[in-house]
Short mmCIF file of C-alpha atoms and ligand atoms in Angstrom, two decimals:
data_model
loop_
_atom_site.label_atom_id
_atom_site.label_comp_id
_atom_site.label_asym_id
_atom_site.label_seq_id
_atom_site.Cartn_x
_atom_site.Cartn_y
_atom_site.Cartn_z
CA MET A 255 -0.23 0.30 0.30
CA ARG A 256 1.08 2.88 -0.71
CA THR A 257 0.38 7.75 -0.21
CA PRO A 258 -2.46 8.63 -3.08
CA GLN A 259 -0.66 11.20 -5.04
CA PRO A 260 -2.71 14.54 -5.65
CA GLY A 261 -3.38 15.16 -8.88
CA LEU A 262 -6.11 15.56 -11.90
CA ALA A 263 -5.60 12.05 -14.16
CA SER A 264 -5.59 8.81 -12.33
CA ALA A 265 -2.65 9.27 -9.33
CA TYR A 266 -0.58 6.14 -10.75
CA VAL A 267 0.95 5.81 -14.47
CA THR A 268 0.83 2.54 -15.11
CA THR A 269 3.44 2.15 -18.62
CA VAL A 270 3.69 -1.20 -20.26
CA ARG A 271 6.93 -2.63 -20.97
CA LEU A 272 6.81 -5.68 -23.76
CA ASN A 273 9.30 -8.77 -23.10
CA ALA A 274 8.72 -11.77 -25.00
CA SER A 275 10.69 -14.24 -22.60
CA ASP A 276 10.14 -17.18 -20.43
CA SER A 277 6.87 -16.27 -18.53
CA GLY A 278 9.02 -18.02 -16.15
CA SER A 279 11.61 -15.82 -15.61
CA VAL A 280 9.47 -12.92 -15.34
CA GLU A 281 10.98 -10.83 -12.63
CA THR A 282 7.69 -8.79 -11.59
CA ASP A 283 5.39 -8.87 -8.34
CA ALA A 284 3.34 -10.55 -9.66
CA LEU A 285 2.75 -13.02 -12.73
CA VAL A 286 -0.29 -13.67 -14.74
CA VAL A 287 -2.76 -16.48 -15.89
CA GLY A 288 -5.22 -17.92 -18.11
CA ILE A 289 -7.17 -20.72 -17.20
CA ASN A 290 -9.88 -22.11 -19.61
CA THR A 291 -12.42 -24.58 -18.68
CA SER A 292 -12.33 -28.43 -20.51
CA ALA A 293 -14.11 -31.61 -19.91
CA GLU A 294 -10.97 -32.58 -17.17
CA GLY A 295 -11.18 -29.50 -15.32
CA PRO A 296 -9.15 -26.20 -15.55
CA ARG A 297 -6.59 -26.67 -18.26
CA PRO A 298 -3.88 -23.35 -18.62
CA ALA A 299 -3.86 -21.22 -21.68
CA PRO A 300 -1.01 -20.36 -24.23
CA GLY A 301 1.14 -17.80 -22.37
CA SER A 302 1.35 -20.28 -18.69
CA GLU A 303 3.33 -23.29 -20.28
CA ALA A 304 6.89 -22.50 -18.61
CA VAL A 305 4.47 -21.49 -15.37
CA ASP A 306 2.58 -25.17 -15.30
CA GLY A 307 6.07 -26.76 -15.45
CA ALA A 308 7.65 -24.62 -12.87
CA ILE A 309 5.32 -25.12 -9.73
CA THR A 310 5.02 -28.63 -8.22
CA GLY A 311 2.43 -30.30 -8.84
CA GLY A 312 1.40 -27.72 -12.22
CA LEU A 313 -1.48 -25.25 -12.42
CA ALA A 314 -4.20 -27.69 -13.18
CA ALA A 315 -3.87 -29.42 -10.32
CA THR A 316 -3.47 -26.96 -8.34
CA LEU A 317 -6.03 -24.49 -9.59
CA GLY A 318 -7.70 -27.73 -9.30
CA ALA A 319 -7.56 -28.52 -4.99
CA LEU A 320 -8.80 -24.98 -5.17
CA GLY A 321 -12.18 -24.98 -6.88
CA PHE A 322 -10.99 -22.97 -10.21
CA SER A 323 -12.89 -24.19 -12.95
CA GLY A 324 -11.84 -21.72 -15.58
CA LYS A 325 -14.93 -19.85 -16.10
CA VAL A 326 -14.72 -16.25 -17.18
CA GLY A 327 -14.26 -13.50 -14.05
CA GLU A 328 -12.77 -16.15 -11.97
CA VAL A 329 -10.00 -14.76 -10.53
CA ALA A 330 -7.36 -16.95 -7.61
CA LYS A 331 -3.78 -16.50 -5.93
CA PHE A 332 -0.99 -18.29 -5.03
CA PRO A 333 2.06 -18.00 -4.29
CA THR A 334 5.26 -19.64 -5.28
CA PHE A 335 7.59 -20.25 -3.11
CA GLY A 336 10.36 -19.57 -5.01
CA ALA A 337 9.79 -21.59 -7.97
CA ILE A 338 9.46 -18.71 -9.68
CA PRO A 339 11.46 -15.28 -9.40
CA ALA A 340 7.42 -14.13 -9.17
CA PRO A 341 5.76 -14.09 -5.41
CA VAL A 342 2.13 -14.95 -6.17
CA VAL A 343 0.98 -16.40 -9.45
CA VAL A 344 -2.66 -14.97 -10.47
CA ALA A 345 -4.90 -17.29 -13.19
CA VAL A 346 -7.58 -15.76 -14.00
CA GLY A 347 -10.59 -17.96 -16.38
CA LEU A 348 -11.20 -17.69 -19.87
CA GLY A 349 -13.54 -19.47 -20.61
CA ASP A 350 -13.47 -22.65 -23.31
CA ALA A 351 -10.28 -22.85 -25.59
CA PRO A 352 -11.20 -20.80 -28.54
CA GLU A 353 -12.66 -23.44 -31.63
CA THR A 354 -9.76 -21.86 -33.13
CA PRO A 355 -6.38 -23.33 -31.43
CA GLY A 356 -5.25 -19.91 -30.52
CA ALA A 357 -7.89 -17.60 -31.58
CA TYR A 358 -9.31 -16.09 -28.18
CA ASP A 359 -11.37 -13.59 -28.52
CA LEU A 360 -10.24 -9.80 -28.26
CA GLU A 361 -12.44 -9.11 -25.74
CA VAL A 362 -12.53 -12.32 -23.58
CA LEU A 363 -8.94 -10.93 -23.27
CA ARG A 364 -9.12 -7.24 -22.19
CA ARG A 365 -12.04 -9.09 -19.77
CA ALA A 366 -9.36 -11.59 -17.36
CA ALA A 367 -6.52 -8.81 -18.26
CA GLY A 368 -8.96 -6.30 -16.07
CA VAL A 369 -9.82 -8.66 -13.32
CA ALA A 370 -7.28 -9.58 -13.61
CA THR A 371 -5.68 -6.56 -12.75
CA ARG A 372 -8.03 -5.19 -9.91
CA SER A 373 -7.67 -7.68 -8.46
CA LEU A 374 -3.92 -6.79 -7.61
CA ALA A 375 -4.32 -3.38 -6.14
CA GLY A 376 -1.80 -3.08 -3.42
CA THR A 377 1.07 -4.57 -5.37
CA ALA A 378 3.43 -2.79 -7.25
CA ARG A 379 3.80 -4.74 -10.46
CA ALA A 380 2.42 -7.76 -12.88
CA ALA A 381 3.25 -9.11 -16.20
CA LEU A 382 0.22 -10.77 -17.82
CA ALA A 383 0.83 -14.20 -19.11
CA LEU A 384 -1.87 -14.07 -21.67
CA PRO A 385 -2.57 -15.84 -24.63
CA ALA A 386 -0.62 -12.99 -26.90
CA ALA A 387 0.32 -14.76 -29.96
CA THR A 388 -0.98 -11.84 -32.10
CA ARG A 389 -0.70 -8.21 -31.88
CA GLU A 390 -4.40 -7.68 -31.40
CA GLN A 391 -4.21 -10.21 -28.65
CA ALA A 392 -1.27 -8.33 -27.27
CA GLU A 393 -2.70 -5.18 -27.46
CA ALA A 394 -5.61 -6.47 -26.10
CA VAL A 395 -4.41 -8.15 -23.09
CA ALA A 396 -2.09 -4.70 -22.23
CA LEU A 397 -5.39 -2.17 -22.99
CA GLY A 398 -7.24 -4.48 -20.15
CA GLY A 399 -4.68 -4.52 -17.54
CA LEU A 400 -3.89 -1.58 -18.02
CA LEU A 401 -8.10 -0.37 -17.07
CA GLY A 402 -8.42 -3.02 -14.90
CA ALA A 403 -5.99 -0.61 -13.36
CA TYR A 404 -7.58 1.87 -12.42
CA GLU A 405 -9.00 3.45 -8.41
CA PHE A 406 -10.27 7.33 -8.64
CA VAL A 407 -8.43 7.56 -5.04
CA LYS A 408 -7.70 11.27 -5.99
CA TYR A 409 -9.94 12.53 -2.78
CA ARG A 410 -8.68 10.00 -0.73
CA THR A 411 -6.90 11.27 2.58
CA THR A 412 -6.52 7.49 5.06
CA GLY A 413 -3.91 5.94 3.09
CA GLU A 414 -5.84 2.93 3.42
CA VAL A 415 -6.88 2.31 0.18
CA ALA A 416 -4.79 -0.45 -2.14
CA THR A 417 -3.74 2.20 -5.17
CA PRO A 418 -3.84 0.37 -8.23
CA VAL A 419 -0.77 -1.97 -9.84
CA GLU A 420 1.19 1.38 -11.14
CA GLU A 421 3.81 -1.36 -13.44
CA ILE A 422 2.49 -3.56 -16.10
CA ALA A 423 4.60 -5.74 -18.30
CA VAL A 424 2.43 -7.59 -21.39
CA LEU A 425 4.59 -11.27 -22.42
CA SER A 426 4.34 -11.61 -26.41
CA GLY A 427 6.48 -12.53 -28.71
CA ALA A 428 4.54 -11.58 -31.67
CA GLU A 429 5.60 -9.09 -34.07
CA GLY A 430 4.34 -5.78 -33.60
CA ALA A 431 3.37 -6.06 -29.66
CA GLU A 432 5.51 -3.44 -28.94
CA GLU A 433 3.23 -0.56 -30.79
CA ALA A 434 0.43 -2.44 -30.71
CA VAL A 435 1.16 -2.16 -26.75
CA ASN A 436 1.69 1.56 -26.95
CA ARG A 437 -2.17 1.59 -28.89
CA ALA A 438 -2.88 0.00 -25.87
CA ALA A 439 -1.78 3.22 -23.91
CA ALA A 440 -2.75 5.55 -26.00
CA PHE A 441 -6.61 5.01 -25.60
CA ALA A 442 -5.86 3.72 -22.36
CA GLU A 443 -4.63 7.21 -21.00
CA SER A 444 -7.35 9.20 -22.29
CA VAL A 445 -9.92 6.61 -21.13
CA THR A 446 -8.38 7.47 -18.03
CA LEU A 447 -8.34 11.00 -18.41
CA VAL A 448 -12.37 10.97 -18.64
CA ARG A 449 -13.07 8.31 -15.93
CA ASP A 450 -11.25 10.61 -14.05
CA LEU A 451 -13.74 13.79 -15.40
CA VAL A 452 -16.59 12.36 -14.84
CA ASN A 453 -15.58 11.32 -11.44
CA THR A 454 -14.71 14.43 -10.10
CA PRO A 455 -17.57 16.24 -8.47
CA PRO A 456 -18.91 18.58 -9.62
CA CYS A 457 -18.33 21.77 -7.49
CA ASP A 458 -14.27 20.86 -8.66
CA LEU A 459 -15.73 20.65 -12.38
CA PRO A 460 -17.49 23.57 -13.56
CA PRO A 461 -17.61 23.89 -17.60
CA ALA A 462 -14.69 26.43 -17.29
CA ARG A 463 -12.38 24.26 -15.13
CA PHE A 464 -13.24 21.78 -17.72
CA ALA A 465 -12.12 23.94 -20.14
CA GLU A 466 -9.85 24.61 -18.53
CA ILE A 467 -8.24 21.40 -18.29
CA ALA A 468 -9.12 20.71 -22.62
CA GLU A 469 -7.15 24.02 -23.18
CA GLU A 470 -3.87 22.83 -20.57
CA ARG A 471 -3.42 18.68 -21.79
CA GLY A 472 -5.58 19.58 -25.06
CA GLY A 473 -2.57 22.36 -26.06
CA LYS A 474 0.12 19.55 -24.79
CA ALA A 475 -1.28 17.52 -26.58
CA GLY A 476 -0.37 19.68 -29.80
CA LEU A 477 -4.25 20.66 -30.40
CA SER A 478 -5.38 24.20 -31.19
CA VAL A 479 -8.10 24.95 -28.07
CA GLU A 480 -10.35 27.50 -28.67
CA VAL A 481 -13.28 28.25 -25.87
CA LEU A 482 -16.56 29.85 -25.59
CA ASP A 483 -17.23 31.50 -22.70
CA GLU A 484 -20.40 33.06 -21.51
CA THR A 485 -20.00 36.94 -23.22
CA ALA A 486 -18.74 34.44 -25.93
CA LEU A 487 -21.75 32.43 -25.75
CA LYS A 488 -24.13 34.82 -26.00
CA GLU A 489 -22.57 37.60 -28.78
CA GLY A 490 -22.10 34.44 -30.78
CA GLY A 491 -25.92 33.18 -30.84
CA TYR A 492 -25.47 30.53 -28.54
CA GLY A 493 -28.70 30.43 -26.86
CA GLY A 494 -28.94 26.46 -26.73
CA ILE A 495 -26.49 26.41 -24.87
CA MET A 496 -26.48 29.86 -22.83
CA GLY A 497 -30.75 29.56 -21.71
CA VAL A 498 -29.82 25.84 -20.17
CA GLY A 499 -26.72 27.55 -18.64
CA GLN A 500 -27.80 31.04 -16.99
CA GLY A 501 -29.35 29.18 -14.54
CA SER A 502 -25.94 28.37 -12.23
CA ALA A 503 -23.82 30.71 -11.03
CA ASN A 504 -21.38 28.44 -13.06
CA PRO A 505 -21.44 29.49 -16.40
CA PRO A 506 -22.06 27.91 -20.17
CA ARG A 507 -18.76 27.47 -22.01
CA LEU A 508 -18.17 25.36 -25.43
CA VAL A 509 -14.57 23.87 -26.49
CA ARG A 510 -13.37 23.26 -30.11
CA LEU A 511 -10.60 21.01 -30.14
CA GLY A 512 -9.03 20.99 -32.94
CA TYR A 513 -6.42 18.58 -34.52
CA THR A 514 -4.73 18.48 -37.96
CA HIS A 515 -2.95 15.53 -40.28
CA PRO A 516 -0.76 17.37 -42.96
CA GLU A 517 -1.84 14.10 -45.58
CA ALA A 518 -5.92 13.99 -44.27
CA ASP A 519 -9.07 14.56 -46.53
CA THR A 520 -11.83 13.50 -44.53
CA THR A 521 -12.82 15.67 -41.18
CA VAL A 522 -14.44 13.90 -38.55
CA ALA A 523 -16.22 16.18 -35.51
CA PHE A 524 -17.63 14.05 -32.98
CA VAL A 525 -19.75 16.89 -30.24
CA GLY A 526 -20.11 16.14 -26.42
CA LYS A 527 -22.82 16.41 -24.05
CA GLY A 528 -21.07 18.04 -20.83
CA ILE A 529 -23.38 19.08 -18.52
CA THR A 530 -21.40 19.29 -15.47
CA PHE A 531 -24.18 18.48 -13.18
CA ASP A 532 -28.16 17.92 -14.00
CA SER A 533 -30.71 18.97 -11.41
CA GLY A 534 -33.31 19.29 -13.51
CA GLY A 535 -32.84 22.59 -13.55
CA LEU A 536 -36.82 24.29 -12.71
CA SER A 537 -38.55 20.93 -13.97
CA LEU A 538 -36.15 19.48 -11.35
CA LYS A 539 -35.65 16.53 -10.14
CA PRO A 540 -36.03 13.86 -7.70
CA SER A 541 -33.20 13.78 -5.65
CA ALA A 542 -33.23 9.60 -5.92
CA SER A 543 -32.38 10.41 -10.35
CA MET A 544 -29.83 13.14 -9.27
CA ALA A 545 -27.38 10.54 -7.36
CA TRP A 546 -25.01 10.13 -10.31
CA MET A 547 -25.66 13.00 -12.19
CA LYS A 548 -21.83 14.17 -11.90
CA SER A 549 -22.36 11.33 -14.73
CA ASP A 550 -24.07 13.91 -17.05
CA MET A 551 -20.34 15.33 -19.22
CA GLY A 552 -19.35 12.01 -19.85
CA GLY A 553 -19.99 12.25 -24.08
CA ALA A 554 -17.74 15.63 -23.71
CA GLY A 555 -15.57 14.00 -21.28
CA ALA A 556 -15.85 11.16 -24.44
CA VAL A 557 -14.88 12.91 -27.20
CA PHE A 558 -11.72 14.67 -25.72
CA GLY A 559 -10.74 11.66 -24.43
CA ALA A 560 -10.38 10.83 -28.57
CA LEU A 561 -8.93 13.77 -29.59
CA LEU A 562 -5.98 13.31 -27.24
CA ALA A 563 -5.39 9.83 -27.70
CA ILE A 564 -6.48 10.95 -32.53
CA ALA A 565 -3.34 13.52 -31.51
CA ARG A 566 -0.89 11.11 -29.99
CA LEU A 567 -1.55 7.92 -32.13
CA GLY A 568 -0.42 10.83 -35.07
CA LEU A 569 -4.04 9.28 -36.94
CA ARG A 570 -3.83 10.34 -41.14
CA VAL A 571 -7.30 12.52 -40.56
CA ASN A 572 -8.38 15.96 -38.95
CA ALA A 573 -10.76 15.77 -36.06
CA VAL A 574 -12.89 18.33 -34.98
CA GLY A 575 -14.69 18.47 -30.81
CA TYR A 576 -17.09 20.45 -29.21
CA LEU A 577 -17.40 19.70 -25.45
CA CYS A 578 -20.97 21.43 -24.81
CA LEU A 579 -20.47 23.12 -21.49
CA ALA A 580 -22.73 23.32 -18.54
CA GLU A 581 -24.59 23.28 -15.65
CA ASN A 582 -28.44 23.04 -14.96
CA MET A 583 -29.89 24.68 -12.29
CA PRO A 584 -32.62 26.52 -11.12
CA SER A 585 -32.78 29.96 -9.69
CA GLY A 586 -33.96 33.24 -10.58
CA THR A 587 -32.42 33.94 -13.80
CA ALA A 588 -32.78 29.40 -14.57
CA GLN A 589 -34.76 29.41 -18.21
CA ARG A 590 -37.85 28.32 -17.44
CA PRO A 591 -40.73 25.31 -18.09
CA SER A 592 -42.00 27.29 -21.73
CA ASP A 593 -39.16 29.85 -23.00
CA VAL A 594 -38.61 30.09 -26.50
CA LEU A 595 -34.98 29.62 -27.48
CA ARG A 596 -32.68 31.11 -30.07
CA THR A 597 -30.89 28.28 -31.25
CA TYR A 598 -27.43 28.98 -32.90
CA ALA A 599 -28.80 27.21 -36.00
CA GLY A 600 -30.59 29.78 -36.16
CA LYS A 601 -33.80 28.08 -35.13
CA THR A 602 -36.73 28.66 -32.40
CA VAL A 603 -37.24 25.49 -29.39
CA GLU A 604 -39.32 25.77 -27.13
CA VAL A 605 -38.33 24.39 -24.20
CA LEU A 606 -41.36 22.67 -22.94
CA ASP A 607 -39.30 20.58 -19.96
CA THR A 608 -35.84 22.39 -18.77
CA ASP A 609 -34.59 18.72 -17.55
CA ALA A 610 -34.61 18.02 -22.17
CA GLU A 611 -31.04 21.09 -21.93
CA GLY A 612 -28.57 17.59 -23.45
CA ARG A 613 -30.13 17.42 -26.66
CA LEU A 614 -30.16 22.32 -26.45
CA VAL A 615 -26.38 21.99 -25.81
CA LEU A 616 -26.13 19.57 -28.36
CA ILE A 617 -27.86 21.20 -30.42
CA ASP A 618 -25.83 24.59 -31.24
CA GLY A 619 -22.42 22.54 -31.01
CA ILE A 620 -23.34 20.25 -34.03
CA ALA A 621 -25.10 23.25 -35.62
CA ARG A 622 -21.53 24.51 -35.43
CA ALA A 623 -19.39 21.26 -36.23
CA GLY A 624 -21.26 22.36 -39.58
CA GLU A 625 -17.95 24.43 -40.84
CA ASP A 626 -16.24 22.40 -40.05
CA ASN A 627 -17.40 21.38 -43.60
CA PRO A 628 -16.93 17.79 -42.02
CA ASP A 629 -17.66 13.92 -43.67
CA ILE A 630 -19.49 13.07 -40.51
CA ILE A 631 -20.95 13.99 -36.99
CA VAL A 632 -20.62 12.01 -34.52
CA ASP A 633 -21.97 13.15 -31.22
CA VAL A 634 -22.01 12.07 -27.84
CA ALA A 635 -24.39 12.23 -25.38
CA THR A 636 -25.97 10.78 -21.47
CA LEU A 637 -28.94 11.80 -22.88
CA THR A 638 -32.25 9.66 -22.20
CA GLY A 639 -33.71 8.11 -19.15
CA GLY A 640 -34.94 5.68 -22.46
CA GLN A 641 -31.36 4.64 -23.18
CA ILE A 642 -31.24 2.60 -19.78
CA VAL A 643 -35.91 1.28 -20.74
CA ALA A 644 -34.29 0.13 -23.42
CA LEU A 645 -30.97 -1.16 -23.18
CA GLY A 646 -30.34 -1.62 -20.49
CA TRP A 647 -27.06 0.16 -18.62
CA ARG A 648 -24.57 -1.19 -21.03
CA THR A 649 -25.76 -1.31 -23.89
CA SER A 650 -25.16 2.38 -25.74
CA GLY A 651 -28.44 3.12 -28.36
CA VAL A 652 -26.87 4.30 -31.45
CA MET A 653 -30.09 6.10 -34.22
CA ALA A 654 -28.94 7.79 -37.74
CA ASN A 655 -29.97 9.85 -40.44
CA ASP A 656 -27.10 7.41 -42.32
CA ASP A 657 -28.13 3.58 -42.56
CA ALA A 658 -24.48 3.03 -43.20
CA LEU A 659 -22.26 5.41 -40.62
CA ARG A 660 -25.18 3.76 -37.54
CA GLU A 661 -24.24 0.10 -39.07
CA GLU A 662 -20.71 1.14 -39.09
CA LEU A 663 -20.61 2.87 -35.38
CA VAL A 664 -21.79 -0.50 -34.20
CA GLU A 665 -19.53 -2.34 -36.03
CA VAL A 666 -16.71 0.15 -34.02
CA ALA A 667 -18.25 -0.70 -30.96
CA VAL A 668 -18.63 -3.53 -30.17
CA ALA A 669 -15.41 -4.73 -31.91
CA GLN A 670 -14.00 -2.81 -29.32
CA GLY A 671 -15.72 -4.40 -26.58
CA GLU A 672 -18.16 -1.11 -26.24
CA ALA A 673 -21.66 -2.97 -26.29
CA ALA A 674 -24.04 -1.06 -29.13
CA TRP A 675 -26.87 -1.36 -30.68
CA GLY A 676 -28.54 0.17 -34.40
CA MET A 677 -31.81 1.90 -33.01
CA PRO A 678 -34.98 3.80 -35.27
CA LEU A 679 -36.06 6.77 -35.95
CA PRO A 680 -39.42 6.65 -36.93
CA GLU A 681 -40.94 9.78 -39.18
CA GLU A 682 -44.07 9.61 -37.11
CA LEU A 683 -42.11 10.67 -34.31
CA ARG A 684 -41.30 13.66 -35.43
CA LYS A 685 -45.45 15.56 -34.78
CA GLY A 686 -45.41 14.26 -31.50
CA LEU A 687 -42.39 17.81 -31.68
CA ASP A 688 -44.06 20.12 -33.15
CA SER A 689 -44.99 23.49 -31.06
CA PRO A 690 -47.44 25.93 -30.60
CA ILE A 691 -45.02 28.49 -30.84
CA ALA A 692 -41.72 27.28 -31.83
CA ASP A 693 -40.05 26.18 -34.04
CA ILE A 694 -39.67 22.44 -32.76
CA ALA A 695 -40.47 21.52 -29.41
CA ASN A 696 -37.62 20.14 -27.17
CA LEU A 697 -40.00 17.20 -26.00
CA ASN A 698 -43.07 15.26 -26.85
CA PRO A 699 -45.00 15.63 -23.59
CA GLU A 700 -46.09 11.97 -24.05
CA ARG A 701 -42.57 10.35 -23.84
CA SER A 702 -42.39 7.02 -26.04
CA GLY A 703 -39.98 6.06 -27.00
CA SER A 704 -38.38 9.37 -24.83
CA MET A 705 -34.92 7.72 -26.94
CA LEU A 706 -36.00 7.81 -30.31
CA ALA A 707 -38.24 11.47 -30.07
CA ALA A 708 -33.95 13.14 -28.57
CA GLY A 709 -32.49 11.78 -31.60
CA ILE A 710 -35.24 12.58 -34.21
CA PHE A 711 -35.27 16.56 -32.22
CA LEU A 712 -30.93 16.05 -32.75
CA ARG A 713 -31.38 15.37 -36.69
CA GLU A 714 -33.60 19.15 -37.21
CA PHE A 715 -30.31 20.41 -36.07
CA VAL A 716 -27.86 18.64 -38.23
CA PRO A 717 -26.15 20.65 -41.33
CA PRO A 718 -27.67 19.90 -44.26
CA GLY A 719 -26.45 16.96 -46.57
CA VAL A 720 -24.08 16.15 -43.51
CA ARG A 721 -23.84 12.05 -42.58
CA TRP A 722 -24.19 11.83 -38.24
CA ALA A 723 -24.78 9.29 -35.21
CA HIS A 724 -26.17 10.04 -32.66
CA LEU A 725 -24.99 8.12 -29.10
CA ASP A 726 -27.00 7.73 -26.08
CA ILE A 727 -24.77 6.67 -23.17
CA ALA A 728 -27.14 7.65 -20.35
CA GLY A 729 -26.58 4.29 -19.01
CA PRO A 730 -22.70 2.78 -19.55
CA ALA A 731 -20.71 5.64 -19.06
CA PHE A 732 -21.49 5.19 -15.13
CA ASN A 733 -21.43 2.14 -13.53
CA LYS A 734 -23.45 2.55 -9.77
CA GLU A 735 -22.65 -1.64 -9.71
CA ALA A 736 -19.73 -3.65 -8.46
CA PRO A 737 -17.02 -3.68 -11.13
CA HIS A 738 -16.70 -6.06 -13.63
CA GLY A 739 -14.32 -7.55 -16.15
CA TYR A 740 -12.16 -3.79 -16.38
CA THR A 741 -14.97 -1.58 -16.30
CA PRO A 742 -14.60 -0.05 -11.73
CA LYS A 743 -17.18 1.74 -10.35
CA GLY A 744 -18.18 5.27 -11.05
CA GLY A 745 -16.93 6.31 -14.68
CA THR A 746 -16.14 4.49 -17.82
CA GLY A 747 -15.03 6.48 -20.20
CA ILE A 748 -17.18 3.89 -22.17
CA MET A 749 -17.64 5.73 -26.19
CA THR A 750 -14.37 7.07 -26.35
CA ARG A 751 -12.25 3.99 -27.89
CA THR A 752 -14.60 3.73 -29.80
CA LEU A 753 -14.89 7.39 -31.76
CA VAL A 754 -11.03 7.69 -32.10
CA ALA A 755 -11.27 3.57 -33.79
CA LEU A 756 -14.34 5.24 -36.26
CA ALA A 757 -11.17 8.32 -36.90
CA GLU A 758 -8.79 5.85 -37.53
CA ARG A 759 -11.21 4.42 -40.63
CA TYR A 760 -11.26 7.88 -41.66
CA GLN A 761 -7.92 7.88 -42.18
CA SER A 762 -6.75 8.84 -45.83
CA GLY A 763 -6.12 6.27 -48.83
CA ASP A 764 -8.10 3.69 -45.41
CA ARG A 765 -11.24 4.31 -47.32
CA ALA A 766 -13.05 2.65 -51.18
N1 BES B 91 -29.00 13.04 -18.14
C1 BES B 91 -30.37 12.93 -18.08
C2 BES B 91 -30.42 11.28 -18.85
C3 BES B 91 -30.10 10.02 -18.09
C4 BES B 91 -31.14 9.32 -17.54
C5 BES B 91 -29.08 9.97 -18.45
C6 BES B 91 -29.97 8.92 -16.15
C7 BES B 91 -28.52 9.18 -16.96
C8 BES B 91 -29.38 8.22 -16.10
C9 BES B 91 -31.33 13.69 -19.35
O1 BES B 91 -30.64 14.85 -19.63
C10 BES B 91 -33.36 13.38 -18.80
O2 BES B 91 -32.94 14.51 -17.14
N2 BES B 91 -33.40 12.95 -19.81
C11 BES B 91 -34.97 12.90 -19.34
C12 BES B 91 -35.76 13.73 -20.57
C13 BES B 91 -37.11 13.72 -20.86
C14 BES B 91 -37.33 14.55 -20.07
C15 BES B 91 -37.36 14.11 -22.37
C16 BES B 91 -35.13 11.97 -19.02
O3 BES B 91 -34.36 11.25 -19.74
O4 BES B 91 -36.27 11.28 -17.71
MN1 MN B 92 -31.92 16.47 -17.67
ZN1 ZN B 93 -28.73 15.19 -18.64
#
C-alpha cells in the first residue's frame, strides 16, 4: 500500500513493458496466467507453459484443489515459494478454449486482464502471461490490464486504500507487439482521464474548469483549443447552451478542439454533451435521480479523450471535437418551462421541460460543427432515461440519418468491447415535437420512445447533407454496480475508444 498522490489524472501512471521471454523467469510482483475450462477441469492456456512446468504439481492440479474451473470472471491467487521469481501467480478464467487454437476473442482477453489487475490493487508490478500470440491479442491484454488497474483515489486522505497496479508488463512474442502495446497505452491514457473527469465531484468541475483542463491537456497534446465563454456564447448566438447555463452561478462554455494532419483529406467531427451537473433545472429531478448526475458530462469527456488519443497516435485524419459545457441548475435566472430559445442554427425551440437540456446544448455544437465541413458528425450524450429502459445499463443506443454510418458505428463499438445497438428514428415521432409557438419543442410530453424522440430532435439541427450519428450513453457512462472485467465502479469512459477507432477508419487512403 502506498500513499495516494494528488493530481487530476489517475494517481498512478501505469506503464507497459514488453518482454517476449520465458514467463517463468520474469522478475515481477505477480505473474498473471490464463486458464480455460475443459471437461477434465481447468486447463492452462497459452502463455502459462513455463509457470505450469515450474510449480509443484502443475497449474491444473493446483487450481483444481482451489475449486477454480477457468470460467470467465474467475480469479485465484497463490504463492510460488521460490519456484519462479514472481512470488505470486494470479490465474484468471478465459472460459472454453476457442475452436481454432489460439484464436482468443479480444474482449475475453481484455476482460480477463482487467479482472487480474483489478484483483492486484496494492501490488506495484504485474506481468501478464495471457495468450498474446498476435499483435491484436497483445494490445487487448495490455488495454484490459491498464483499464482494470484503475481506482479513483484523489479524494482519499487515509492512505489505507490499496492503490492500483503501477506497472504492467505484457509478455508477447508477436511481431509488432511493441507498437500494439503503445496503442493500448494511448487508448488507456484517454479512458483514464475521462473516468477521472466523470468521477470528479461537480463542485470541482464546473464548465470553466473543464474548459481549462481541455486547454492544458489539449495544448500539450498539440491540439488547437478555442474556448467560448458566456460573453462569446451570447454574442455568437448560442441560445441553446446559454439557455441551459443561465440558471447556474457557474457559466457555460463551448470548447472546440482541433487536430489536423497534413495528408488528411477527411474530417470527422465529434460533439459531446457536457452537463457538469444535471439537477433538471426548474423541472427539478427527484433527489434519487440526481444521485449520479455528475456523470452527465460523460459524452464531452469521451470526445475530449478521443481527440487526445487521435493526436497521440498521429492519425492521418482531421478531427474536431466540441465540448458543450453547462451546469443545469434552478435559480431566479434559470430558463423556465415554456421559454423559447433562439439556437445557433437560427431555429427556435420551446423548452417544455428544462430537464431535457442535453439536446439543447448539443444542437448548438452540432450546428457549429457544420462550419468545419466534416464528412461525418457523431454526437455522444448521456441523453435519456429511455436509453436505459430500452437497452439496459451497458448497451449504448446508436441512431443516425444514414444507415451505413449507423451500422459502421455499431460494428466499431462492438469490436472495441463497447456494447452498442442500432435504433430507428421513426418519422411518426416528429409530430410529437410540434410546438404551438416555436419551430420545435424540446420534448414530446407524451414521452413514448423518448430515446428515439431525442434523436429525431437532434436530427433537425444537423447541417444539410452531412452524415450524422448519435450515441446515447445514459446508462453505460457510469457503473453504479460492482466492478466487472476492466470496468470499475463509477465513470467508465465509454465510447472514448470507439470514437478513436472510428477516426482510424476515416484516415486518408484507408477508405475505398
Ligand atoms: N441526463 C439525463 C438523462 C439520464 C438519465 C442520464 C438517467 C443518465 C441516467 C437527461 O438530461 C434527462 O434528464 N433526460 C430526461 C428527458 C425527459 C425530460 C424528456 C429523461 O430521459 O427522463
Ligand atoms: Mn436532464
Ligand atoms: Zn442531462
